[in-house]
Amino acid sequence: MIHFVLLISRQGKVRLTKWYSPYSQKERTKVIRELGGVILNRGPKLCNFVDWRGFKVVYKRYASLYFCMCIDQDDNELEVLEIIHHFVEILDRYFGSVCELDLIFNFHKAYYILDELLLAGELQESSKKTVARLIAAQDSLVETAKEQASSISNIIAQATK
Amino acid sequence: MNPFSSGTCLRDMIRAIRACKTSAEERAVVRKECAAIRASINEDDQDYRHRNLAKLMFIQMLGYPTHFGQMECLKLIASAGFPEKRIGYLGLMLLLDERQEVLMLVTNSLKQDLNHSNQYIVGLALCALGNICSAEMARDLAPEVERLLQFRDPNIRKKAALCSIRIIKKVPALAENFINCAASLLKEKHHGVLITGVQLCADLCKVSSEALEYFRKKCTEGLVRTLRDIVNSPYSPEYDISGITDPYLHIRLLKLLRILGQGDADASDRMTDILAQVATKTESNKNAGNAILYECVETIMSIEDDGGLRVLAINILGKFLSNRDNNIRYVALNMLMRATTLDAQAVQRHRATILDCVKDSDASIRKRALDLLYLLVNDNNVKPLIKELIEYLEVSDQEFKGDLTAKICSLVEKFSSEKIWYIDQMLKVLSEAGNFVKDEVWHALIVVISNASDLHGYTVRALYRAFLTSTEQETLVRVAVWCIGEYGDMLVNNVGMLDIEDPITVTECDAVDAVEVAIKRHTSDLTTKAMALIALLKLSSRFPSYSERIKDIIVQNKGNVVLELQQRSIEFNRILQKHPKFRSALVERMPVLDEATFSGRRAGSLPTAISTSSGAPSNLPNGIAKPATAPIPDLLDLSSDDVPAPSSSGGDFLQDLLGVDLSPTPAPSGADMPPKASTDVLLDLLSIGMPLPVQTGLSASDILSSSQDDKAPFVNFNGLASLSSLSANATSPANAAPMMDLLDGRGPGPQKSEENGQAYPSLVAYESSSLRVMFNFSKQRGSPQTTLIQATFTNLSSNVYNDFLFQAAVPKFLQLHLDPASSNTLPASGDGSITQNLKVTNSQHGKKSLVMRVRIAYKTNNKDVLEERQINNFPQNL
């Protein structure tokens, strides 16, 4: 099971955090600080796994961002690497060659995508296409709702003129 | 309109925060935003609710508190539209977790949304439930989730399946409700549903043996077929990852097969063919393929198999181990560790490669490899492996040395067949990484050295050599100093020369020099310096001609700022100056330390008996002749009845012998915590020759000093001083006086009370026809509030009292500390007594006098007797 997902920039800034096991705010800050210290300082050629407090943290760097996932001792690290890559590819498709700024300003969208990919710390969907389709469908629902709202407010605005 | 609520939009806030140059600036921006959001929340502003929540999520990600936004999530979830619900559920998952009670309020909304006609809203609710539900919510909403497992849309079914995993983890009792639905998910064609269904089955098996049996019987065939289909499936672009169709599904299927096959030969048999196919056919040049192979190897090693497949699995791991990719090597080491229990011989074949991995530049790999190597060491290969490891110790990273040292020491200890090999290896480790060696390890080394009587000379010479070359390793210095102190004469005279040794000429002067270096090193810590002082004291007797020089070195520490060293220095100087007669007896070589006792203690349990410290004086740790010390107890007016010492006195046996336990005395917090004064090395050296009336870890000093002081040696020294002045007339009163000042009335005896001019009359606290209780009082100078009371119980009847228990209670303005009694058996007719020390602190000293209620319980003639009384007649001013 994945206990949490962290996206940390090379400067140690948090870009996304998702906790599937309960951690208090204090613990979360501590975990982020600790792992940031360990992972950001590792050299480029080293393996992508870090033993940490009886768990394993699998991380991979994409450009300036480190994607980290914390898993149990007996989970398959190599698979988690694939899941990270899977996530990155979906982000890339959604944003169109994703960069850190996309994730900063549209962090909520990154969360929506993650929620279609993982649930309860387990993989939910292995097809990038399906995830993209589900997200697009929900986005269009939001758009329609917005349009409706604005058209209603237009009507009200015109009526009250 | 609220001036705040118009505020900035999310994008602007993020820009503003990113523009901050310092964290103080950032805090200011966040504070302002939070204020605006709070104001907006108070206004109950509906238009900006979702924007506020989005901002709060960003702020929360930066690590600021956002609890005030929790209710906003609930409001958004409760609203009708999809966009509001979407952001509301996202906020719920980010700002709350299962431990917050607010979460309960959302149960009803969740229930409604799970039954919503819009499947995307159902999806949102399932997602939130799966990520943060608590046990109570799981119980409430399980029926809804169960129903959704058969929902028409596969995307809801897969979410419901994962949500069920969370539910059965929170409430395992619900597992049986899900078994049938989960089994039906396994027949699906949709990959998402299949993946999550397989995962649900795996988790059901973990919490319910019923589920395991069910799936084993009904689903093994189907799962094998599904795996075969997916392995042989043609290229499908939607699920393809580097030439493999849906590796995630592969891995999950293999994982579930592993659970089903474990411990069941029949099920295992049905899956061997497909496992062999996966193990041989999977491409291993990409990560996805390796992930499948890795999972497959694990499954092969877990199921019941005759061994044909295992050879295949171990070979795959061997290939992994020689892979250039660090990730692959890491997982190979990980898996080999599990394989050692199955087939240690096969893993041994890769020993050389594993040893190379110990020296890898990657910390993660090094750690795994070291753990694995640790499991591989046996009697046959221990010597070459340890040699390699010690050689590597010289060049390894600082942060790895601790781990490596601990493992080497543990291995050397575990597999030491000959003492000389053990000592040699340990000396190498000490010289290379002495600073990383744990206390108990070098303590153990000293125990072993002391037991190897034929190697004393060899060891001390080897240590001397090592000490000359590397003085930076603290523990090496300590062991060397200890050995030079003990076996200095062997060092100088080349006693017990072994054939393998190079001859070495060490003069007495050199030996003293070495210890002097140790004590003068700036890096030496307190323990080392204290040990060096003892070594010097011992050498002064071994090399009488250097006695003067040694005295000079010792005297240099007379003004040391560390009390312990100052004290030792003064005491030892005293011994050298005034008591040459005792000196040689005092500093005799240590008796052999009991290995069994020490290892017993290291194993974590207190030894049942310290063979050397109970019973006859000839067995006492330091083997001091009784005549020299026997008067001390009498002088101090201590009970010296022949009660056999209770055997559990060995709490700090070795530390006492080594005189190194310098831990500060813990403040006594209750009567059940005996003061621990084990810094009294002199005391241990003197080894008072009386049967110690000791209980539960009290050392002799506690009896002597009867207080929680950590300067017990003074007390004892007082004994020595009085002894000498009485018996030998060696000490003039003038010389004794400063000593007395130092002593300051620490002893409980009336003599000392007189010396301090602070005598209080003894009190018969209680007297009946059968029992008399006497209280003797004394005070510590400097703390007038505290009174030390020594209670002496005398049996006036003709029957022995067993299970004697004295209890006391005091009013709130007093504080009472009870030390353990000297015994719980009181001989008949006044033929001996029990003593017990009490310490009373009077917070209203001078205003109120002491008062105490006592209860005495004992057994006589198999009858329980209980006597109670209040004592009001304490002397004034106590």
Short mmCIF file of N, CA and C in Angstrom, two decimals, chain A residues 1 13-18 20 22-25 27-28 42 45-51 56 73-79 81-83 86 101 104-108 111-112 115-116 119-120 122-127 129-130 134 137-139 141-142 145, chain B residues 10-11 14-15 18 26 54 57-58 60-61 63 82-83 86-87 90 93-94 97-99 118 120 127 130-131 155 158-159 162 166 169 190-192 195-196 199 238-239 241 246 248 251-252 287-288 290-291 294-295 326-327 330-331 334 338 362 364 368:
data_model
loop_
_atom_site.label_atom_id
_atom_site.label_comp_id
_atom_site.label_asym_id
_atom_site.label_seq_id
_atom_site.Cartn_x
_atom_site.Cartn_y
_atom_site.Cartn_z
N MET A 1 0.84 -1.19 0.00
CA MET A 1 0.00 0.00 0.00
C MET A 1 0.88 1.25 0.00
N LYS A 13 10.69 22.75 -1.95
CA LYS A 13 9.31 23.22 -1.82
C LYS A 13 8.35 22.08 -2.12
N VAL A 14 7.28 22.04 -1.35
CA VAL A 14 6.30 20.99 -1.56
C VAL A 14 5.36 21.41 -2.66
N ARG A 15 5.14 20.53 -3.64
CA ARG A 15 4.23 20.85 -4.74
C ARG A 15 2.94 20.06 -4.68
N LEU A 16 2.98 18.94 -4.01
CA LEU A 16 1.76 18.14 -3.87
C LEU A 16 1.99 17.13 -2.75
N THR A 17 1.00 16.95 -1.90
CA THR A 17 1.11 15.91 -0.88
C THR A 17 -0.22 15.19 -0.79
N LYS A 18 -0.16 13.90 -0.70
CA LYS A 18 -1.40 13.14 -0.56
C LYS A 18 -1.13 12.05 0.46
N TYR A 20 -2.41 8.78 2.46
CA TYR A 20 -3.39 7.70 2.50
C TYR A 20 -3.42 7.04 3.88
N PRO A 22 -3.12 8.02 8.13
CA PRO A 22 -3.27 9.23 8.94
C PRO A 22 -1.93 9.74 9.49
N TYR A 23 -1.62 10.97 9.15
CA TYR A 23 -0.46 11.65 9.74
C TYR A 23 -0.97 13.01 10.20
N SER A 24 -0.63 13.42 11.41
CA SER A 24 -1.05 14.74 11.87
C SER A 24 -0.23 15.80 11.13
N GLN A 25 -0.72 17.04 11.22
CA GLN A 25 -0.04 18.12 10.51
C GLN A 25 1.44 18.19 10.91
N GLU A 27 3.35 15.75 12.10
CA GLU A 27 4.09 14.62 11.52
C GLU A 27 4.36 14.85 10.04
N ARG A 28 3.34 15.41 9.35
CA ARG A 28 3.51 15.65 7.92
C ARG A 28 4.69 16.57 7.66
N ARG A 42 20.71 12.91 -2.45
CA ARG A 42 21.26 11.70 -3.07
C ARG A 42 21.77 11.99 -4.48
N LYS A 45 23.22 8.93 -9.74
CA LYS A 45 23.37 7.56 -10.22
C LYS A 45 22.89 6.51 -9.23
N LEU A 46 22.49 6.95 -8.07
CA LEU A 46 22.16 5.98 -7.02
C LEU A 46 20.77 5.39 -7.27
N CYS A 47 20.46 4.33 -6.54
CA CYS A 47 19.17 3.68 -6.76
C CYS A 47 18.05 4.57 -6.25
N ASN A 48 16.82 4.28 -6.69
CA ASN A 48 15.71 5.17 -6.41
C ASN A 48 14.96 4.81 -5.13
N PHE A 49 15.59 4.03 -4.26
CA PHE A 49 14.89 3.59 -3.07
C PHE A 49 15.64 4.04 -1.82
N VAL A 50 14.86 4.43 -0.84
CA VAL A 50 15.46 4.83 0.43
C VAL A 50 14.72 4.11 1.54
N ASP A 51 15.49 3.47 2.43
CA ASP A 51 14.85 2.88 3.61
C ASP A 51 14.59 3.98 4.61
N LYS A 56 9.69 1.89 2.84
CA LYS A 56 10.58 2.21 1.73
C LYS A 56 10.01 3.40 0.99
N GLN A 73 7.34 -2.44 3.43
CA GLN A 73 8.58 -3.21 3.17
C GLN A 73 8.39 -4.26 2.09
N ASP A 74 7.23 -4.91 2.06
CA ASP A 74 7.10 -6.04 1.13
C ASP A 74 6.41 -5.65 -0.17
N ASP A 75 6.30 -4.38 -0.45
CA ASP A 75 5.73 -3.97 -1.73
C ASP A 75 6.80 -3.99 -2.82
N ASN A 76 6.33 -3.96 -4.04
CA ASN A 76 7.24 -4.06 -5.19
C ASN A 76 7.73 -2.66 -5.60
N GLU A 77 9.00 -2.39 -5.30
CA GLU A 77 9.53 -1.05 -5.55
C GLU A 77 9.56 -0.72 -7.04
N LEU A 78 9.90 -1.74 -7.82
CA LEU A 78 10.01 -1.50 -9.26
C LEU A 78 8.66 -1.11 -9.84
N GLU A 79 7.60 -1.72 -9.32
CA GLU A 79 6.28 -1.39 -9.81
C GLU A 79 5.92 0.05 -9.45
N LEU A 81 7.88 2.48 -9.14
CA LEU A 81 8.56 3.34 -10.11
C LEU A 81 7.72 3.49 -11.37
N GLU A 82 7.14 2.38 -11.80
CA GLU A 82 6.27 2.43 -12.99
C GLU A 82 5.04 3.29 -12.72
N ILE A 83 4.49 3.17 -11.51
CA ILE A 83 3.29 3.97 -11.18
C ILE A 83 3.64 5.46 -11.23
N HIS A 86 3.80 6.42 -14.75
CA HIS A 86 2.44 6.43 -15.24
C HIS A 86 1.77 7.77 -14.91
N LEU A 101 5.50 24.79 -13.13
CA LEU A 101 4.55 25.89 -12.97
C LEU A 101 3.11 25.43 -13.16
N ILE A 104 2.01 24.07 -10.00
CA ILE A 104 1.85 25.06 -8.94
C ILE A 104 0.50 25.76 -9.08
N PHE A 105 0.24 26.24 -10.30
CA PHE A 105 -0.98 27.04 -10.46
C PHE A 105 -2.23 26.17 -10.61
N ASN A 106 -2.05 24.95 -11.04
CA ASN A 106 -3.20 24.06 -11.19
C ASN A 106 -3.07 22.85 -10.27
N PHE A 107 -2.62 23.14 -9.06
CA PHE A 107 -2.36 22.03 -8.15
C PHE A 107 -3.61 21.19 -7.94
N HIS A 108 -4.80 21.85 -7.94
CA HIS A 108 -6.02 21.08 -7.70
C HIS A 108 -6.27 20.09 -8.83
N TYR A 111 -4.25 17.09 -8.28
CA TYR A 111 -4.90 16.23 -7.28
C TYR A 111 -6.03 15.42 -7.90
N TYR A 112 -6.82 16.07 -8.76
CA TYR A 112 -7.92 15.34 -9.40
C TYR A 112 -7.39 14.15 -10.19
N ASP A 115 -6.34 11.43 -7.92
CA ASP A 115 -7.48 10.72 -7.35
C ASP A 115 -8.10 9.73 -8.34
N GLU A 116 -7.88 9.95 -9.63
CA GLU A 116 -8.36 8.97 -10.59
C GLU A 116 -7.36 7.83 -10.76
N LEU A 119 -6.33 5.23 -5.23
CA LEU A 119 -7.40 5.37 -4.23
C LEU A 119 -7.05 4.44 -3.08
N ALA A 120 -7.23 4.93 -1.88
CA ALA A 120 -6.91 4.14 -0.69
C ALA A 120 -5.48 3.58 -0.75
N GLU A 122 -3.91 2.43 -3.30
CA GLU A 122 -3.73 1.37 -4.29
C GLU A 122 -3.96 1.93 -5.69
N LEU A 123 -3.36 1.25 -6.68
CA LEU A 123 -3.55 1.69 -8.06
C LEU A 123 -4.99 1.42 -8.49
N GLN A 124 -5.58 2.39 -9.20
CA GLN A 124 -6.98 2.28 -9.56
C GLN A 124 -7.14 1.99 -11.05
N GLU A 125 -6.25 2.52 -11.84
CA GLU A 125 -6.45 2.43 -13.28
C GLU A 125 -5.11 2.32 -13.99
N SER A 126 -4.99 1.35 -14.88
CA SER A 126 -3.71 1.18 -15.57
C SER A 126 -3.74 1.79 -16.97
N SER A 127 -4.89 2.34 -17.36
CA SER A 127 -4.97 2.92 -18.69
C SER A 127 -4.92 4.44 -18.61
N LYS A 129 -5.49 6.40 -20.99
CA LYS A 129 -6.60 6.94 -21.76
C LYS A 129 -7.86 7.05 -20.89
N THR A 130 -8.12 6.02 -20.12
CA THR A 130 -9.31 6.04 -19.27
C THR A 130 -9.24 7.20 -18.28
N LEU A 134 -11.90 10.28 -18.05
CA LEU A 134 -12.68 10.57 -16.84
C LEU A 134 -12.48 12.02 -16.39
N ALA A 137 -14.25 14.36 -18.77
CA ALA A 137 -15.70 14.36 -18.55
C ALA A 137 -16.07 15.23 -17.36
N GLN A 138 -15.28 15.11 -16.29
CA GLN A 138 -15.61 15.90 -15.09
C GLN A 138 -15.33 17.37 -15.31
N ASP A 139 -14.25 17.67 -16.05
CA ASP A 139 -13.96 19.08 -16.35
C ASP A 139 -15.09 19.71 -17.15
N LEU A 141 -18.18 18.81 -17.12
CA LEU A 141 -19.31 19.01 -16.20
C LEU A 141 -19.18 20.35 -15.49
N VAL A 142 -17.96 20.64 -15.04
CA VAL A 142 -17.72 21.90 -14.33
C VAL A 142 -17.95 23.08 -15.27
N ALA A 145 -21.59 23.69 -15.86
CA ALA A 145 -22.19 24.30 -14.67
C ALA A 145 -21.86 25.79 -14.62
N LEU B 10 -7.28 32.88 -6.84
CA LEU B 10 -6.28 31.88 -6.46
C LEU B 10 -4.94 32.12 -7.14
N ARG B 11 -5.03 32.37 -8.43
CA ARG B 11 -3.83 32.57 -9.22
C ARG B 11 -2.99 33.74 -8.67
N ILE B 14 -1.25 32.77 -5.41
CA ILE B 14 -0.08 31.92 -5.63
C ILE B 14 1.08 32.77 -6.14
N ARG B 15 0.76 33.70 -7.04
CA ARG B 15 1.81 34.59 -7.56
C ARG B 15 2.42 35.41 -6.43
N ARG B 18 4.63 33.30 -4.36
CA ARG B 18 5.87 32.95 -5.06
C ARG B 18 6.82 34.14 -5.17
N GLU B 26 6.57 35.72 3.20
CA GLU B 26 5.57 34.72 2.84
C GLU B 26 4.55 34.58 3.96
N ALA B 54 -9.94 26.51 -2.20
CA ALA B 54 -8.78 26.23 -3.05
C ALA B 54 -7.55 26.93 -2.49
N MET B 57 -6.27 25.13 0.53
CA MET B 57 -5.52 23.91 0.20
C MET B 57 -4.08 24.25 -0.16
N PHE B 58 -3.91 25.33 -0.87
CA PHE B 58 -2.54 25.73 -1.22
C PHE B 58 -1.78 26.13 0.03
N GLN B 60 -2.34 25.17 3.02
CA GLN B 60 -2.09 23.99 3.84
C GLN B 60 -0.87 23.22 3.32
N MET B 61 -0.73 23.19 2.01
CA MET B 61 0.40 22.50 1.41
C MET B 61 1.72 23.15 1.83
N GLY B 63 2.23 24.26 4.66
CA GLY B 63 2.48 23.89 6.05
C GLY B 63 1.85 24.81 7.08
N PHE B 82 -22.08 19.91 -9.10
CA PHE B 82 -20.89 19.09 -9.21
C PHE B 82 -19.60 19.87 -8.92
N PRO B 83 -19.43 21.10 -9.47
CA PRO B 83 -18.17 21.81 -9.22
C PRO B 83 -17.92 22.04 -7.74
N ARG B 86 -16.98 18.81 -6.10
CA ARG B 86 -15.66 18.35 -6.49
C ARG B 86 -14.58 19.01 -5.63
N ILE B 87 -14.69 20.32 -5.50
CA ILE B 87 -13.67 21.01 -4.71
C ILE B 87 -13.86 20.71 -3.23
N LEU B 90 -12.31 17.36 -2.46
CA LEU B 90 -10.84 17.48 -2.52
C LEU B 90 -10.33 18.12 -1.22
N MET B 93 -10.45 15.75 1.72
CA MET B 93 -9.36 14.78 1.77
C MET B 93 -8.03 15.41 2.14
N LEU B 94 -7.87 16.68 1.82
CA LEU B 94 -6.58 17.32 2.10
C LEU B 94 -6.54 17.92 3.49
N ASP B 97 -8.28 14.41 8.33
CA ASP B 97 -7.98 12.99 8.23
C ASP B 97 -8.92 12.26 9.16
N GLU B 98 -8.77 10.93 9.16
CA GLU B 98 -9.78 10.11 9.82
C GLU B 98 -9.89 10.37 11.32
N ARG B 99 -8.93 11.06 11.89
CA ARG B 99 -8.97 11.21 13.34
C ARG B 99 -9.77 12.43 13.79
N ASN B 118 -25.91 11.05 -10.53
CA ASN B 118 -24.73 11.38 -11.35
C ASN B 118 -23.56 10.50 -10.93
N TYR B 120 -20.49 10.64 -11.57
CA TYR B 120 -19.25 11.31 -11.18
C TYR B 120 -19.30 11.77 -9.73
N CYS B 127 -14.28 8.12 -3.63
CA CYS B 127 -12.87 8.49 -3.52
C CYS B 127 -12.58 9.03 -2.12
N GLY B 130 -12.83 6.23 0.43
CA GLY B 130 -11.69 5.32 0.35
C GLY B 130 -10.42 5.93 0.90
N ASN B 131 -10.30 7.24 0.83
CA ASN B 131 -9.04 7.85 1.28
C ASN B 131 -9.01 8.21 2.75
N ASN B 155 -16.09 2.18 -13.98
CA ASN B 155 -15.25 3.11 -13.23
C ASN B 155 -15.73 3.29 -11.79
N LYS B 158 -14.64 -0.08 -9.92
CA LYS B 158 -13.24 -0.15 -9.48
C LYS B 158 -13.02 0.72 -8.26
N LYS B 159 -13.66 1.88 -8.22
CA LYS B 159 -13.53 2.74 -7.04
C LYS B 159 -14.14 2.06 -5.82
N LEU B 162 -11.74 -0.57 -4.36
CA LEU B 162 -10.65 -0.04 -3.54
C LEU B 162 -11.19 0.53 -2.23
N ARG B 166 -10.33 -0.32 2.02
CA ARG B 166 -10.21 0.55 3.19
C ARG B 166 -11.19 0.09 4.28
N LYS B 169 -10.09 -3.04 6.01
CA LYS B 169 -8.92 -2.81 6.86
C LYS B 169 -9.34 -2.15 8.16
N HIS B 190 -12.70 -5.55 -17.93
CA HIS B 190 -12.16 -4.19 -17.78
C HIS B 190 -10.93 -4.21 -16.86
N HIS B 191 -9.82 -3.70 -17.35
CA HIS B 191 -8.58 -3.83 -16.59
C HIS B 191 -8.64 -3.14 -15.23
N GLY B 192 -9.24 -1.94 -15.22
CA GLY B 192 -9.31 -1.22 -13.96
C GLY B 192 -10.05 -2.03 -12.91
N ILE B 195 -7.90 -5.15 -11.92
CA ILE B 195 -6.79 -4.79 -11.03
C ILE B 195 -7.28 -4.56 -9.62
N THR B 196 -8.33 -3.75 -9.50
CA THR B 196 -8.81 -3.43 -8.16
C THR B 196 -9.48 -4.64 -7.53
N GLN B 199 -6.82 -6.87 -6.21
CA GLN B 199 -6.27 -6.26 -5.01
C GLN B 199 -7.21 -6.47 -3.81
N GLU B 238 -3.41 0.59 -25.46
CA GLU B 238 -3.92 1.27 -24.27
C GLU B 238 -3.18 0.84 -23.01
N TYR B 239 -2.79 -0.44 -22.95
CA TYR B 239 -2.20 -0.95 -21.71
C TYR B 239 -0.73 -1.28 -21.86
N ILE B 241 3.14 -1.23 -21.84
CA ILE B 241 4.26 -0.49 -21.26
C ILE B 241 5.52 -1.24 -21.66
N ASP B 246 -0.04 -4.35 -19.73
CA ASP B 246 -0.46 -4.10 -18.35
C ASP B 246 0.37 -4.82 -17.28
N TYR B 248 0.95 -3.86 -14.41
CA TYR B 248 0.31 -3.74 -13.10
C TYR B 248 -0.60 -4.93 -12.82
N ILE B 251 1.43 -8.02 -12.06
CA ILE B 251 1.98 -8.02 -10.70
C ILE B 251 0.91 -8.35 -9.67
N ARG B 252 -0.28 -7.76 -9.86
CA ARG B 252 -1.33 -8.04 -8.88
C ARG B 252 -1.80 -9.48 -8.93
N ASN B 287 12.37 -1.74 -17.06
CA ASN B 287 11.95 -1.77 -15.66
C ASN B 287 10.65 -2.54 -15.48
N ALA B 288 9.69 -2.34 -16.39
CA ALA B 288 8.39 -3.00 -16.22
C ALA B 288 8.56 -4.52 -16.20
N ASN B 290 11.26 -6.20 -15.40
CA ASN B 290 11.94 -6.59 -14.17
C ASN B 290 11.01 -6.57 -12.97
N ALA B 291 10.08 -5.61 -12.97
CA ALA B 291 9.12 -5.55 -11.87
C ALA B 291 8.30 -6.83 -11.83
N TYR B 294 10.52 -9.76 -10.68
CA TYR B 294 10.74 -9.61 -9.25
C TYR B 294 9.56 -10.18 -8.47
N GLU B 295 8.35 -9.82 -8.92
CA GLU B 295 7.16 -10.30 -8.25
C GLU B 295 7.04 -11.82 -8.43
N ASN B 326 21.29 0.10 -10.49
CA ASN B 326 21.29 0.02 -9.02
C ASN B 326 19.96 -0.44 -8.47
N ASN B 327 18.86 -0.01 -9.10
CA ASN B 327 17.55 -0.41 -8.61
C ASN B 327 17.39 -1.92 -8.62
N TYR B 330 19.40 -3.52 -5.97
CA TYR B 330 18.77 -3.31 -4.66
C TYR B 330 17.68 -4.35 -4.41
N VAL B 331 16.79 -4.53 -5.40
CA VAL B 331 15.71 -5.49 -5.15
C VAL B 331 16.25 -6.91 -5.09
N ASN B 334 17.40 -7.48 -1.66
CA ASN B 334 16.21 -7.57 -0.84
C ASN B 334 15.62 -8.97 -0.89
N ARG B 338 15.35 -12.83 1.68
CA ARG B 338 14.26 -13.77 1.97
C ARG B 338 14.63 -15.17 1.52
N ASP B 362 26.40 3.52 -3.06
CA ASP B 362 25.02 3.88 -2.74
C ASP B 362 24.64 3.35 -1.35
N SER B 364 21.81 2.99 0.19
CA SER B 364 20.71 2.03 0.27
C SER B 364 21.19 0.62 -0.04
N ARG B 368 21.47 -2.78 2.49
CA ARG B 368 20.84 -4.07 2.16
C ARG B 368 21.88 -5.17 2.11
#
